[in-house]
Amino acid sequence: MAILKSNIHPQQAGYQENYQKMQALVADMEEKLVQSRFQGADKHIAAARKQGKLLARERIALVLDPDSPFLELMPLAGLEVKDAVAVGGTSVGGIGVVSGHLAMIIANVGTNKGGTVDYITLQKSMRLAEIARENRLPTITFVESGGANLPEQAKIFNQGGASFREITQRSQEGIPSIAIVTGNATAGGAYIPGMSDYAIFVRNNAKVFLAGPPLVKMATGEESDDESLGGAAMHSEVSGVSDYLAEDEYHAIRLARELMSYLPVDPAAFRPDPATVKPPRYPAEELLGIVTADYRVPFEVRELLARVIDDSDFHEFKPSFAPTLVTGFARIHGYPVGVIANNGVLFSDSANKATQFIQLCDRQRIPILFLQNITGFMVGKKYEAEGIIKHGAKMINAVSNAKVPLLTLMIGASYGAGNYAMAGRSYNPRFLFSYPNAKIGVMGSEQLVGVMDIVQRASAAKAGKPYDEQKAQMMGAMLKQELEKQSTAYYATAHLWDDGLLAPTQTRDYLAICLAVVYSQTISSAGSYGIFRM
Ligand code: COA
């Protein structure tokens, strides 16, 4: 037992001020999340109700077990992105429990642009598919989509094909998918039930065809109507595209839940006994005063851990070595996890410590949680001479080749190669979430503008040309503004660089669900040598 002792007192200087700032950031995030819950114009919602339909989010709520959480993924994808049809795209996706099994649940928002798939929605659905595959999550999709969003067709047509390939490859790997068709499913929309392991069609409302009656008339001259061309009854009784004809959506949801109840539990799954789980010894609420709203103000990462891990019990590894990187073992809701957390800049020693610790976790099949708050590796003559590149390379090597699941949380800065070494997006963590204060980029905007100034000044001098100070200043200011926008957590989440934003107070719950997911199957290990002491 090594209980973390907190030195935080809410009366301390800076705590209240930071609390207010962080609270404002969280309120802003929540306002944006409200936008993501838009389910279409009133006229489309009224039309859906008239047909006895539920809305996308209602369907998800009903298919989940009554006490299940729902970890919504990428709800802010597309936020303020040019041409994006909706915040979060025209689908809702996330993880929850259905008939006792963790599952990926996706619902097309048929009441917004007919649930058609634009660029952002496609990117989101590809990432949802990747999460389902990597974590062997059965998938339930509520299908109601007119297929490609036609004005966006050039951006989605080629890559879009992969969404169907994904379903069948998961099927080949024994990861089932269930499609519940609740409305129109045209062209691409039709291939979702077409490729899924189980297809449930709702009587009168499911209409599934490669081309609707007007296009058929144009192409072949044949007269048809929705029901005879692609109705639920025809597909259930004649074509066989549907496996189950549900009388209404409630019946369809019951059928899906029944199918889920027959799935076996992976014998390798680990489920801790909830009775043994102790909550952290300090309130999560205090994270708002601790996690600094401005990444330039450092904070003690153990204060965060003390409010996230079970019983605030942290078994620190190499506690007296390389103090700017904290490594150690903890449990979250009973799930063991190796923690690698920044507590300052990365030095050669920190990289070596991380490398050794990653090897340990990998060999012992313990998932690793990276808490990123990193302005980068240390630069300068002394550090180059001691070989900081090769030490950093070892850490990147270990992160790249570890086979245990990696989870990454952006809690502050994420700059430079520090982003890579700490399991940034391109290092394929199973999940990556960010706090709304997080900043991400090659370097801070001020530094980047400063570097550009030095480079351009030198280049002008080399060419024997005068350096236009005024123009350079104006360009620098514009570049800084653009960079600042592009390095926010909102820009990152809008462009799917993460799987979503969360408030610091939600950390424990989010991580617990992610760990339950990664612990629901065999955890593999990469190593072919014993652990190298670094
Ligand atoms: N691309 C872009 N927008 C589309 C679209 C498409 N493929 N299909 C529909 N929309 C838009 C409509 O313009 C309308 O927009 P609005 O809300 O701004 O008015 C909205 O989606 C709803 O369409 P609407 O036809 O009013 O709703 P509906 O529920 O009666 O029908 C569809 C929905 C999808 C069945 C129907 O619009 C349709 O058949 N679309 C064509 C589908 C198609 O041929 N896809 C081929 C893809 S390869």
Coordinates of C-alpha atoms and ligand atoms in Angstrom, one line a residue:
M1 CA 0.0 0.0 0.0
A2 CA 1.3 3.4 -1.0
I3 CA -1.4 5.9 -0.4
L4 CA -0.8 9.2 -2.2
K5 CA -0.9 12.1 0.2
S6 CA -2.4 15.3 -1.2
N7 CA -0.9 18.7 -0.4
I8 CA -3.8 20.6 -2.0
H9 CA -6.0 22.9 0.0
P10 CA -8.8 24.7 -1.7
Q11 CA -7.8 27.9 0.1
Q12 CA -4.3 27.9 -1.5
A13 CA -3.3 30.7 -3.8
G14 CA -4.3 30.0 -7.4
Y15 CA -6.6 27.1 -6.6
Q16 CA -9.9 29.0 -6.8
E17 CA -8.8 31.1 -9.8
N18 CA -7.8 27.9 -11.7
Y19 CA -11.1 26.2 -10.5
Q20 CA -13.1 29.1 -12.1
K21 CA -11.1 28.9 -15.3
M22 CA -11.4 25.2 -15.6
Q23 CA -15.1 25.3 -14.8
A24 CA -15.6 27.8 -17.6
L25 CA -13.8 25.5 -20.0
V26 CA -16.0 22.6 -19.0
A27 CA -19.1 24.7 -19.3
D28 CA -18.0 25.7 -22.8
M29 CA -17.4 22.1 -23.7
E30 CA -20.9 21.1 -22.4
E31 CA -22.5 23.9 -24.5
K32 CA -20.8 22.4 -27.6
L33 CA -21.9 19.0 -26.7
V34 CA -25.5 20.3 -26.7
Q35 CA -25.0 21.1 -30.4
S36 CA -23.9 17.5 -31.0
R37 CA -27.3 16.3 -29.7
F38 CA -29.2 18.0 -32.5
Q39 CA -31.2 15.3 -34.3
G40 CA -32.6 17.2 -37.2
A41 CA -35.1 19.9 -38.2
D42 CA -38.6 19.8 -36.6
K43 CA -40.2 18.8 -39.8
H44 CA -38.1 15.7 -40.1
I45 CA -38.6 14.8 -36.5
A46 CA -42.4 15.3 -36.8
A47 CA -42.4 13.0 -39.9
A48 CA -40.5 10.3 -38.0
R49 CA -42.9 10.4 -35.1
K50 CA -45.8 10.1 -37.5
Q51 CA -44.3 6.9 -38.8
G52 CA -44.0 5.6 -35.2
K53 CA -40.2 6.0 -35.2
L54 CA -37.9 6.6 -32.3
L55 CA -35.0 9.0 -32.6
A56 CA -31.4 7.9 -32.8
R57 CA -30.5 8.6 -29.1
E58 CA -33.7 7.1 -27.9
R59 CA -32.9 3.9 -29.7
I60 CA -29.5 3.7 -28.1
A61 CA -31.0 4.3 -24.6
L62 CA -33.5 1.5 -25.1
V63 CA -31.0 -1.2 -26.4
L64 CA -28.7 -0.7 -23.5
D65 CA -29.1 -2.6 -20.2
P66 CA -31.0 -0.4 -17.7
D67 CA -28.0 0.3 -15.5
S68 CA -25.5 0.6 -18.4
P69 CA -23.3 3.6 -18.9
F70 CA -22.8 4.9 -22.4
L71 CA -19.4 6.1 -23.4
E72 CA -20.1 8.3 -26.3
L73 CA -17.3 8.6 -28.8
M74 CA -16.3 11.5 -31.0
P75 CA -19.5 13.6 -30.3
L76 CA -17.7 16.8 -31.4
A77 CA -16.3 15.4 -34.7
G78 CA -16.8 18.1 -37.4
L79 CA -17.2 21.0 -34.9
E80 CA -16.7 24.1 -36.9
V81 CA -15.2 22.1 -39.8
K82 CA -16.0 23.6 -43.2
D83 CA -18.9 21.7 -45.0
A84 CA -19.4 19.3 -42.1
V85 CA -23.2 18.6 -42.0
A86 CA -23.5 18.2 -38.2
V87 CA -21.5 18.4 -35.0
G88 CA -20.7 14.7 -34.4
G89 CA -21.7 13.8 -38.0
T90 CA -25.0 12.2 -38.8
S91 CA -24.4 9.3 -36.4
V92 CA -24.2 8.7 -32.7
G93 CA -21.7 6.1 -31.6
G94 CA -20.3 4.7 -28.3
I95 CA -19.8 1.8 -26.0
G96 CA -22.3 0.4 -23.5
V97 CA -23.6 -2.9 -22.1
V98 CA -26.2 -4.9 -23.9
S99 CA -27.5 -8.1 -22.3
G100 CA -24.4 -8.2 -20.1
H101 CA -21.9 -7.7 -23.0
L102 CA -19.9 -4.6 -23.8
A103 CA -20.9 -3.6 -27.3
M104 CA -20.3 -0.8 -29.8
I105 CA -23.7 0.9 -30.6
I106 CA -24.1 3.1 -33.6
A107 CA -27.2 4.9 -34.7
N108 CA -27.6 6.9 -37.9
V109 CA -29.5 10.1 -37.3
G110 CA -32.0 9.5 -40.0
T111 CA -33.8 12.8 -39.2
N112 CA -30.8 14.9 -40.1
K113 CA -30.0 14.9 -43.9
G114 CA -31.6 11.5 -44.2
G115 CA -28.7 10.0 -42.2
T116 CA -26.5 10.4 -45.2
V117 CA -22.8 10.1 -44.8
D118 CA -20.5 13.1 -45.3
Y119 CA -16.7 13.2 -44.9
I120 CA -16.7 13.6 -41.1
T121 CA -19.4 11.0 -40.6
L122 CA -17.3 8.5 -42.6
Q123 CA -14.1 9.3 -40.7
K124 CA -16.1 8.8 -37.4
S125 CA -17.6 5.5 -38.6
M126 CA -14.2 4.2 -39.7
R127 CA -12.8 5.0 -36.2
L128 CA -15.8 3.4 -34.5
A129 CA -15.2 0.3 -36.6
E130 CA -11.5 0.3 -35.7
I131 CA -12.4 0.5 -32.0
A132 CA -14.9 -2.3 -32.4
R133 CA -12.3 -4.5 -34.1
E134 CA -9.3 -3.9 -31.9
N135 CA -11.4 -4.5 -28.8
R136 CA -13.5 -7.3 -30.2
L137 CA -16.7 -5.5 -29.5
P138 CA -19.9 -6.8 -31.0
T139 CA -21.6 -4.0 -32.9
I140 CA -25.3 -3.0 -33.1
T141 CA -26.1 -0.5 -35.8
F142 CA -29.5 1.3 -36.1
V143 CA -29.6 1.9 -39.8
E144 CA -31.4 4.7 -41.4
S145 CA -29.3 6.3 -44.1
G146 CA -29.6 7.5 -47.7
G147 CA -26.0 6.4 -48.2
A148 CA -23.5 8.9 -49.6
N149 CA -24.1 12.6 -48.9
L150 CA -24.0 13.4 -52.6
P151 CA -22.4 16.9 -52.6
E152 CA -19.5 15.2 -50.6
Q153 CA -19.2 12.2 -52.8
A154 CA -15.7 13.0 -54.1
K155 CA -14.4 13.1 -50.5
I156 CA -16.0 9.8 -49.4
F157 CA -16.6 7.5 -52.3
N158 CA -13.2 5.7 -52.4
Q159 CA -12.6 5.4 -48.7
G160 CA -16.3 4.7 -48.0
G161 CA -16.0 1.2 -49.4
A162 CA -13.9 0.2 -46.5
S163 CA -16.8 0.6 -44.1
F164 CA -18.4 -2.5 -45.6
R165 CA -15.1 -4.4 -45.8
E166 CA -14.7 -3.7 -42.1
I167 CA -18.0 -5.3 -41.1
T168 CA -17.2 -8.5 -43.0
Q169 CA -13.6 -8.7 -41.7
R170 CA -14.9 -8.4 -38.1
S171 CA -17.3 -11.2 -39.0
Q172 CA -14.4 -13.3 -40.2
E173 CA -12.7 -12.7 -36.9
G174 CA -15.8 -13.8 -35.0
I175 CA -16.9 -10.3 -33.9
P176 CA -20.6 -10.2 -34.6
S177 CA -22.6 -7.3 -36.0
I178 CA -26.3 -6.7 -35.8
A179 CA -28.1 -4.3 -38.1
I180 CA -31.5 -3.0 -37.1
V181 CA -33.1 -1.2 -40.0
T182 CA -35.5 1.4 -38.8
G183 CA -36.0 3.5 -42.0
N184 CA -34.7 4.2 -45.4
A185 CA -31.4 2.5 -46.2
T186 CA -30.4 3.3 -49.7
A187 CA -27.2 2.3 -51.6
G188 CA -24.4 2.5 -49.1
G189 CA -27.0 2.4 -46.3
A190 CA -28.3 -0.9 -47.8
Y191 CA -24.9 -2.6 -47.5
I192 CA -24.9 -2.2 -43.7
P193 CA -27.6 -4.8 -43.2
G194 CA -26.3 -6.6 -46.3
M195 CA -22.9 -7.2 -44.7
S196 CA -23.9 -7.7 -41.1
D197 CA -24.2 -11.1 -39.4
Y198 CA -27.8 -10.4 -38.3
A199 CA -30.3 -8.1 -40.0
I200 CA -33.5 -7.1 -38.3
F201 CA -36.0 -5.1 -40.4
V202 CA -38.9 -3.0 -38.9
R203 CA -42.2 -3.7 -40.6
N204 CA -43.5 -0.8 -42.8
N205 CA -40.5 1.5 -42.0
A206 CA -37.4 -0.4 -43.2
K207 CA -37.0 0.4 -46.9
V208 CA -33.8 -1.1 -48.3
F209 CA -32.7 -0.9 -51.9
L210 CA -29.7 -0.1 -54.0
A211 CA -31.7 2.5 -55.8
G212 CA -35.1 4.0 -55.0
P213 CA -38.2 3.9 -57.3
P214 CA -37.3 7.2 -59.2
L215 CA -33.8 5.9 -60.0
V216 CA -35.1 2.5 -61.0
K217 CA -37.6 4.2 -63.3
M218 CA -34.9 6.2 -64.9
A219 CA -32.5 3.3 -65.2
T220 CA -34.8 0.6 -66.5
G221 CA -38.2 2.2 -66.9
E222 CA -39.7 -0.2 -64.3
E223 CA -42.5 1.1 -62.1
S224 CA -42.2 0.3 -58.4
D225 CA -42.9 1.6 -55.0
D226 CA -40.9 1.6 -51.8
E227 CA -42.6 -1.3 -50.2
S228 CA -42.5 -3.7 -53.2
L229 CA -39.0 -2.7 -54.1
G230 CA -37.4 -2.9 -50.6
G231 CA -39.9 -3.2 -47.8
A232 CA -39.3 -5.1 -44.6
A233 CA -41.9 -7.8 -45.5
M234 CA -40.4 -8.4 -49.0
H235 CA -36.9 -8.7 -47.6
S236 CA -37.9 -10.9 -44.8
E237 CA -40.2 -13.2 -46.8
V238 CA -38.8 -13.1 -50.4
S239 CA -35.2 -11.8 -50.8
G240 CA -33.8 -13.0 -47.5
V241 CA -31.8 -9.8 -47.0
S242 CA -33.6 -9.6 -43.6
D243 CA -33.3 -12.4 -41.0
Y244 CA -36.0 -11.1 -38.6
L245 CA -39.2 -9.1 -39.4
A246 CA -39.9 -6.9 -36.3
E247 CA -43.4 -5.5 -35.8
D248 CA -42.0 -2.2 -34.5
E249 CA -38.8 -0.7 -33.1
Y250 CA -39.4 -2.0 -29.6
H251 CA -39.7 -5.6 -31.0
A252 CA -36.5 -5.0 -33.1
I253 CA -34.6 -3.9 -30.0
R254 CA -35.8 -6.9 -28.0
L255 CA -34.6 -9.2 -30.8
A256 CA -31.2 -7.6 -30.9
R257 CA -30.9 -7.9 -27.1
E258 CA -31.9 -11.6 -27.3
L259 CA -29.2 -12.2 -29.9
M260 CA -26.7 -10.5 -27.7
S261 CA -27.7 -12.7 -24.8
Y262 CA -26.5 -15.8 -26.7
L263 CA -22.9 -14.5 -27.1
P264 CA -20.3 -16.3 -25.0
V265 CA -18.1 -14.4 -22.6
D266 CA -14.4 -14.6 -23.5
P267 CA -12.9 -16.9 -20.9
A268 CA -9.9 -14.6 -20.8
A269 CA -12.0 -11.6 -19.7
F270 CA -11.1 -10.2 -16.3
R271 CA -13.9 -8.7 -14.2
P272 CA -12.9 -7.4 -10.8
D273 CA -15.2 -7.9 -7.9
P274 CA -16.9 -4.5 -7.4
A275 CA -17.2 -5.2 -3.7
T276 CA -13.4 -4.9 -3.3
V277 CA -13.1 -1.6 -5.2
K278 CA -12.3 1.4 -3.0
P279 CA -12.9 4.9 -4.4
P280 CA -10.1 7.5 -4.4
R281 CA -9.5 9.2 -1.0
Y282 CA -9.9 12.7 -2.4
P283 CA -12.8 14.2 -4.3
A284 CA -12.8 14.3 -8.1
E285 CA -14.3 17.8 -7.9
E286 CA -10.9 19.1 -6.8
L287 CA -9.4 18.2 -10.1
L288 CA -10.9 21.4 -11.4
G289 CA -8.6 23.4 -9.1
I290 CA -5.6 21.2 -9.7
V291 CA -5.4 20.6 -13.5
T292 CA -4.1 23.9 -14.7
A293 CA -6.3 25.6 -17.3
D294 CA -3.1 27.1 -18.8
Y295 CA -0.6 24.4 -19.8
R296 CA 2.3 26.8 -19.0
V297 CA 1.5 26.5 -15.3
P298 CA 2.8 23.1 -14.2
F299 CA 0.9 20.9 -11.7
E300 CA 1.8 17.8 -9.7
V301 CA 0.4 14.9 -11.6
R302 CA 0.3 12.7 -8.4
E303 CA -2.5 15.1 -7.2
L304 CA -4.5 14.0 -10.3
L305 CA -3.8 10.4 -9.7
A306 CA -4.8 10.7 -6.1
R307 CA -8.3 11.6 -7.3
V308 CA -8.6 9.0 -10.0
I309 CA -7.1 5.7 -8.9
D310 CA -8.6 3.2 -6.4
D311 CA -8.0 4.1 -2.8
S312 CA -5.4 6.7 -4.1
D313 CA -3.0 3.8 -3.8
F314 CA -0.1 4.2 -6.2
H315 CA 2.8 1.7 -6.3
E316 CA 5.4 4.0 -7.8
F317 CA 8.2 2.4 -9.9
K318 CA 11.7 4.0 -9.7
P319 CA 10.3 6.8 -7.5
S320 CA 13.7 8.4 -6.9
F321 CA 14.9 8.3 -10.5
A322 CA 14.1 10.8 -13.4
P323 CA 11.5 12.7 -11.4
T324 CA 9.9 14.5 -14.4
L325 CA 8.3 11.3 -15.5
V326 CA 6.1 9.4 -13.0
T327 CA 5.7 5.7 -13.5
G328 CA 3.8 3.1 -11.4
F329 CA 1.0 0.7 -10.9
A330 CA -2.5 1.4 -9.9
R331 CA -6.0 0.0 -10.1
I332 CA -9.0 1.8 -11.5
H333 CA -12.3 0.2 -10.5
G334 CA -10.3 -2.9 -9.8
Y335 CA -8.5 -3.1 -13.2
P336 CA -4.7 -3.0 -12.9
V337 CA -3.0 -0.4 -15.0
G338 CA 0.6 0.9 -15.5
V339 CA 0.7 4.6 -15.4
I340 CA 3.2 6.8 -17.3
A341 CA 2.6 10.5 -16.4
N342 CA 4.5 13.6 -17.3
N343 CA 5.6 15.8 -14.5
G344 CA 7.9 18.1 -16.5
V345 CA 10.1 17.9 -19.6
L346 CA 11.3 14.6 -20.9
F347 CA 15.1 14.0 -20.3
S348 CA 17.2 11.1 -21.4
D349 CA 16.7 9.5 -18.0
S350 CA 13.0 9.9 -18.2
A351 CA 12.9 8.2 -21.6
N352 CA 15.0 5.3 -20.2
K353 CA 12.7 4.9 -17.2
A354 CA 9.7 4.9 -19.5
T355 CA 11.2 2.3 -21.8
Q356 CA 12.0 0.0 -19.0
F357 CA 8.5 0.4 -17.5
I358 CA 6.7 -0.1 -20.8
Q359 CA 8.7 -3.4 -21.2
L360 CA 7.5 -4.5 -17.8
C361 CA 3.9 -3.7 -18.4
D362 CA 4.0 -5.3 -21.8
R363 CA 5.6 -8.5 -20.5
Q364 CA 3.2 -8.7 -17.6
R365 CA 0.2 -7.9 -19.8
I366 CA -0.8 -4.8 -17.9
P367 CA -2.5 -2.1 -20.0
I368 CA -0.7 1.2 -19.9
L369 CA -2.2 4.6 -19.3
F370 CA -0.3 7.7 -20.6
L371 CA -1.1 11.0 -19.0
Q372 CA 0.2 13.5 -21.5
N373 CA 1.3 16.9 -20.3
I374 CA 4.5 17.4 -22.2
T375 CA 6.2 20.3 -23.9
G376 CA 8.7 17.9 -25.5
F377 CA 12.1 16.4 -25.0
M378 CA 14.8 18.7 -23.5
V379 CA 16.9 20.5 -26.1
G380 CA 20.4 22.0 -26.0
K381 CA 24.1 21.0 -26.4
K382 CA 24.4 19.1 -23.2
Y383 CA 21.4 17.0 -24.0
E384 CA 22.3 16.3 -27.6
A385 CA 25.8 15.3 -26.5
E386 CA 24.4 12.8 -24.0
G387 CA 22.3 11.3 -26.9
I388 CA 18.8 12.4 -26.0
I389 CA 17.8 11.3 -29.5
K390 CA 18.8 7.7 -29.0
H391 CA 17.2 7.6 -25.5
G392 CA 13.9 9.1 -26.9
A393 CA 14.1 6.7 -29.7
K394 CA 14.1 3.8 -27.2
M395 CA 11.0 5.1 -25.6
I396 CA 9.3 5.5 -29.0
N397 CA 10.4 2.0 -30.0
A398 CA 8.9 0.6 -26.8
V399 CA 5.6 2.5 -27.3
S400 CA 5.4 1.4 -30.9
N401 CA 6.0 -2.3 -30.3
A402 CA 4.2 -2.9 -27.1
K403 CA 1.3 -5.2 -27.6
V404 CA -0.6 -4.4 -24.5
P405 CA -3.5 -2.0 -24.8
L406 CA -2.4 1.7 -24.5
L407 CA -4.8 4.4 -23.2
T408 CA -3.9 8.0 -23.6
L409 CA -5.3 11.0 -21.9
M410 CA -4.3 14.6 -22.9
I411 CA -4.3 16.5 -19.6
G412 CA -2.3 19.6 -20.7
A413 CA 0.3 20.2 -23.3
S414 CA 1.1 17.7 -26.1
Y415 CA 4.0 19.1 -28.0
G416 CA 6.8 17.8 -30.3
A417 CA 8.1 14.2 -30.1
G418 CA 6.7 14.1 -26.6
N419 CA 3.3 13.5 -28.2
Y420 CA 4.7 10.5 -30.0
A421 CA 6.7 9.0 -27.1
M422 CA 3.7 9.4 -24.9
A423 CA 1.4 7.3 -27.2
G424 CA -0.2 10.1 -29.2
R425 CA -2.7 9.4 -31.9
S426 CA -0.3 7.9 -34.5
Y427 CA 0.9 5.3 -31.9
N428 CA -2.5 3.7 -32.0
P429 CA -3.7 3.8 -28.4
R430 CA -6.9 1.9 -28.0
F431 CA -8.5 5.1 -26.7
L432 CA -7.4 8.7 -26.6
F433 CA -9.4 11.3 -24.8
S434 CA -8.6 15.0 -24.0
Y435 CA -9.5 17.5 -21.4
P436 CA -10.8 20.8 -22.9
N437 CA -7.7 22.7 -21.8
A438 CA -5.4 20.4 -23.8
K439 CA -3.1 21.9 -26.4
I440 CA -1.5 20.0 -29.2
G441 CA 1.0 20.8 -31.9
V442 CA 4.6 20.6 -33.1
M443 CA 5.4 23.3 -30.6
G444 CA 3.8 26.3 -28.9
S445 CA 2.6 29.0 -31.3
E446 CA 5.0 31.6 -29.8
Q447 CA 8.0 29.3 -30.2
L448 CA 6.9 28.3 -33.7
V449 CA 6.5 31.9 -34.9
G450 CA 9.9 32.8 -33.3
V451 CA 11.6 29.9 -35.1
M452 CA 10.1 30.9 -38.4
D453 CA 11.3 34.5 -37.8
I454 CA 14.8 33.3 -37.2
V455 CA 14.8 31.0 -40.2
Q456 CA 13.4 33.7 -42.6
R457 CA 15.8 36.4 -41.3
A458 CA 18.7 34.1 -41.9
S459 CA 17.4 33.2 -45.3
A460 CA 17.0 36.9 -46.3
A461 CA 20.5 37.6 -45.1
K462 CA 22.0 34.7 -47.1
A463 CA 20.2 36.0 -50.2
G464 CA 21.5 39.5 -49.5
K465 CA 17.9 40.8 -49.4
P466 CA 16.5 43.2 -46.8
Y467 CA 14.2 41.7 -44.2
D468 CA 10.8 43.4 -44.2
E469 CA 10.2 43.8 -40.4
Q470 CA 6.6 45.1 -40.7
K471 CA 5.5 42.4 -43.1
A472 CA 7.2 39.8 -41.0
Q473 CA 5.4 41.0 -37.9
M474 CA 2.1 40.9 -39.6
M475 CA 2.6 37.5 -41.1
G476 CA 3.9 36.3 -37.7
A477 CA 0.7 37.5 -35.9
M478 CA -1.5 35.8 -38.5
L479 CA 0.4 32.6 -38.2
K480 CA 0.2 32.7 -34.4
Q481 CA -3.5 33.2 -34.5
E482 CA -4.0 30.3 -36.9
L483 CA -1.7 28.0 -34.9
E484 CA -3.5 28.9 -31.7
K485 CA -6.8 27.9 -33.3
Q486 CA -5.3 24.6 -34.6
S487 CA -3.7 23.6 -31.4
T488 CA -6.9 23.7 -29.2
A489 CA -8.6 20.6 -27.9
Y490 CA -11.7 21.5 -30.0
Y491 CA -9.7 21.6 -33.2
A492 CA -8.2 18.2 -32.3
T493 CA -11.5 16.6 -31.5
A494 CA -13.3 18.2 -34.5
H495 CA -10.7 16.5 -36.7
L496 CA -10.8 13.2 -34.9
W497 CA -7.4 13.4 -33.5
D498 CA -9.0 12.0 -30.3
D499 CA -12.0 10.0 -29.4
G500 CA -13.6 12.8 -27.5
L501 CA -13.3 15.4 -24.7
L502 CA -14.1 14.9 -21.1
A503 CA -14.1 17.0 -18.0
P504 CA -11.4 16.2 -15.5
T505 CA -14.1 15.1 -13.0
Q506 CA -15.1 12.4 -15.5
T507 CA -11.7 10.8 -15.7
R508 CA -12.2 7.8 -13.4
D509 CA -15.5 6.8 -15.1
Y510 CA -14.1 7.1 -18.6
L511 CA -10.9 5.2 -17.8
A512 CA -12.9 2.5 -16.0
I513 CA -15.0 1.8 -19.1
C514 CA -11.9 1.8 -21.4
L515 CA -10.2 -0.7 -19.0
A516 CA -13.4 -2.9 -18.8
V517 CA -13.3 -2.9 -22.6
V518 CA -9.6 -3.8 -22.9
Y519 CA -9.8 -6.4 -20.1
S520 CA -12.8 -8.2 -21.8
Q521 CA -10.4 -10.3 -24.0
T522 CA -7.0 -11.8 -23.9
I523 CA -4.2 -9.2 -23.4
S524 CA -1.2 -10.0 -25.5
S525 CA 2.5 -9.2 -25.0
A526 CA 5.2 -8.4 -27.5
G527 CA 8.4 -9.2 -25.9
S528 CA 11.0 -11.7 -27.1
Y529 CA 13.8 -10.7 -24.6
G530 CA 13.9 -10.3 -20.9
I531 CA 13.3 -6.8 -19.6
F532 CA 16.3 -4.5 -20.4
R533 CA 17.2 -2.4 -17.4
M534 CA 17.8 1.1 -18.9
Ligands
COA1 N1 -27.1 13.6 -50.1 C1 -27.3 14.8 -49.4 N2 -28.4 15.2 -48.8 C2 -29.5 14.4 -48.9 C3 -29.4 13.1 -49.6 C4 -28.2 12.7 -50.1 N3 -28.0 11.6 -50.7 N4 -30.6 12.5 -49.4 C5 -31.4 13.3 -48.7 N5 -30.7 14.5 -48.4 C6 -31.2 15.6 -47.6 C7 -32.4 16.3 -48.3 O1 -31.9 17.3 -49.1 C8 -33.1 16.9 -47.0 O2 -32.4 18.0 -46.6 P1 -33.0 19.2 -45.7 O3 -33.2 18.7 -44.4 O4 -32.0 20.3 -45.8 O5 -34.3 19.5 -46.4 C9 -32.8 15.8 -46.0 O6 -31.7 15.1 -46.4 C10 -34.0 14.9 -45.8 O7 -34.4 14.3 -47.0 P2 -35.9 14.0 -47.3 O8 -36.0 13.5 -48.7 O9 -36.7 15.3 -47.1 O10 -36.3 13.0 -46.2 P3 -36.9 11.6 -46.2 O11 -36.9 11.1 -44.9 O12 -38.3 11.7 -46.9 O13 -36.0 10.7 -47.2 C11 -34.0 9.7 -48.1 C12 -34.7 10.4 -46.9 C13 -32.6 9.5 -47.7 C14 -34.7 8.3 -48.2 C15 -34.3 10.4 -49.4 O14 -34.0 11.7 -49.3 C16 -33.5 9.8 -50.5 O15 -34.0 8.8 -51.1 N6 -32.4 10.4 -50.9 C17 -31.5 9.9 -52.0 C18 -30.8 8.7 -51.5 C19 -29.8 8.2 -52.6 O16 -30.2 8.1 -53.7 N7 -28.6 8.0 -52.2 C20 -27.6 7.5 -53.2 C21 -26.3 7.5 -52.5 S1 -25.2 6.7 -53.6

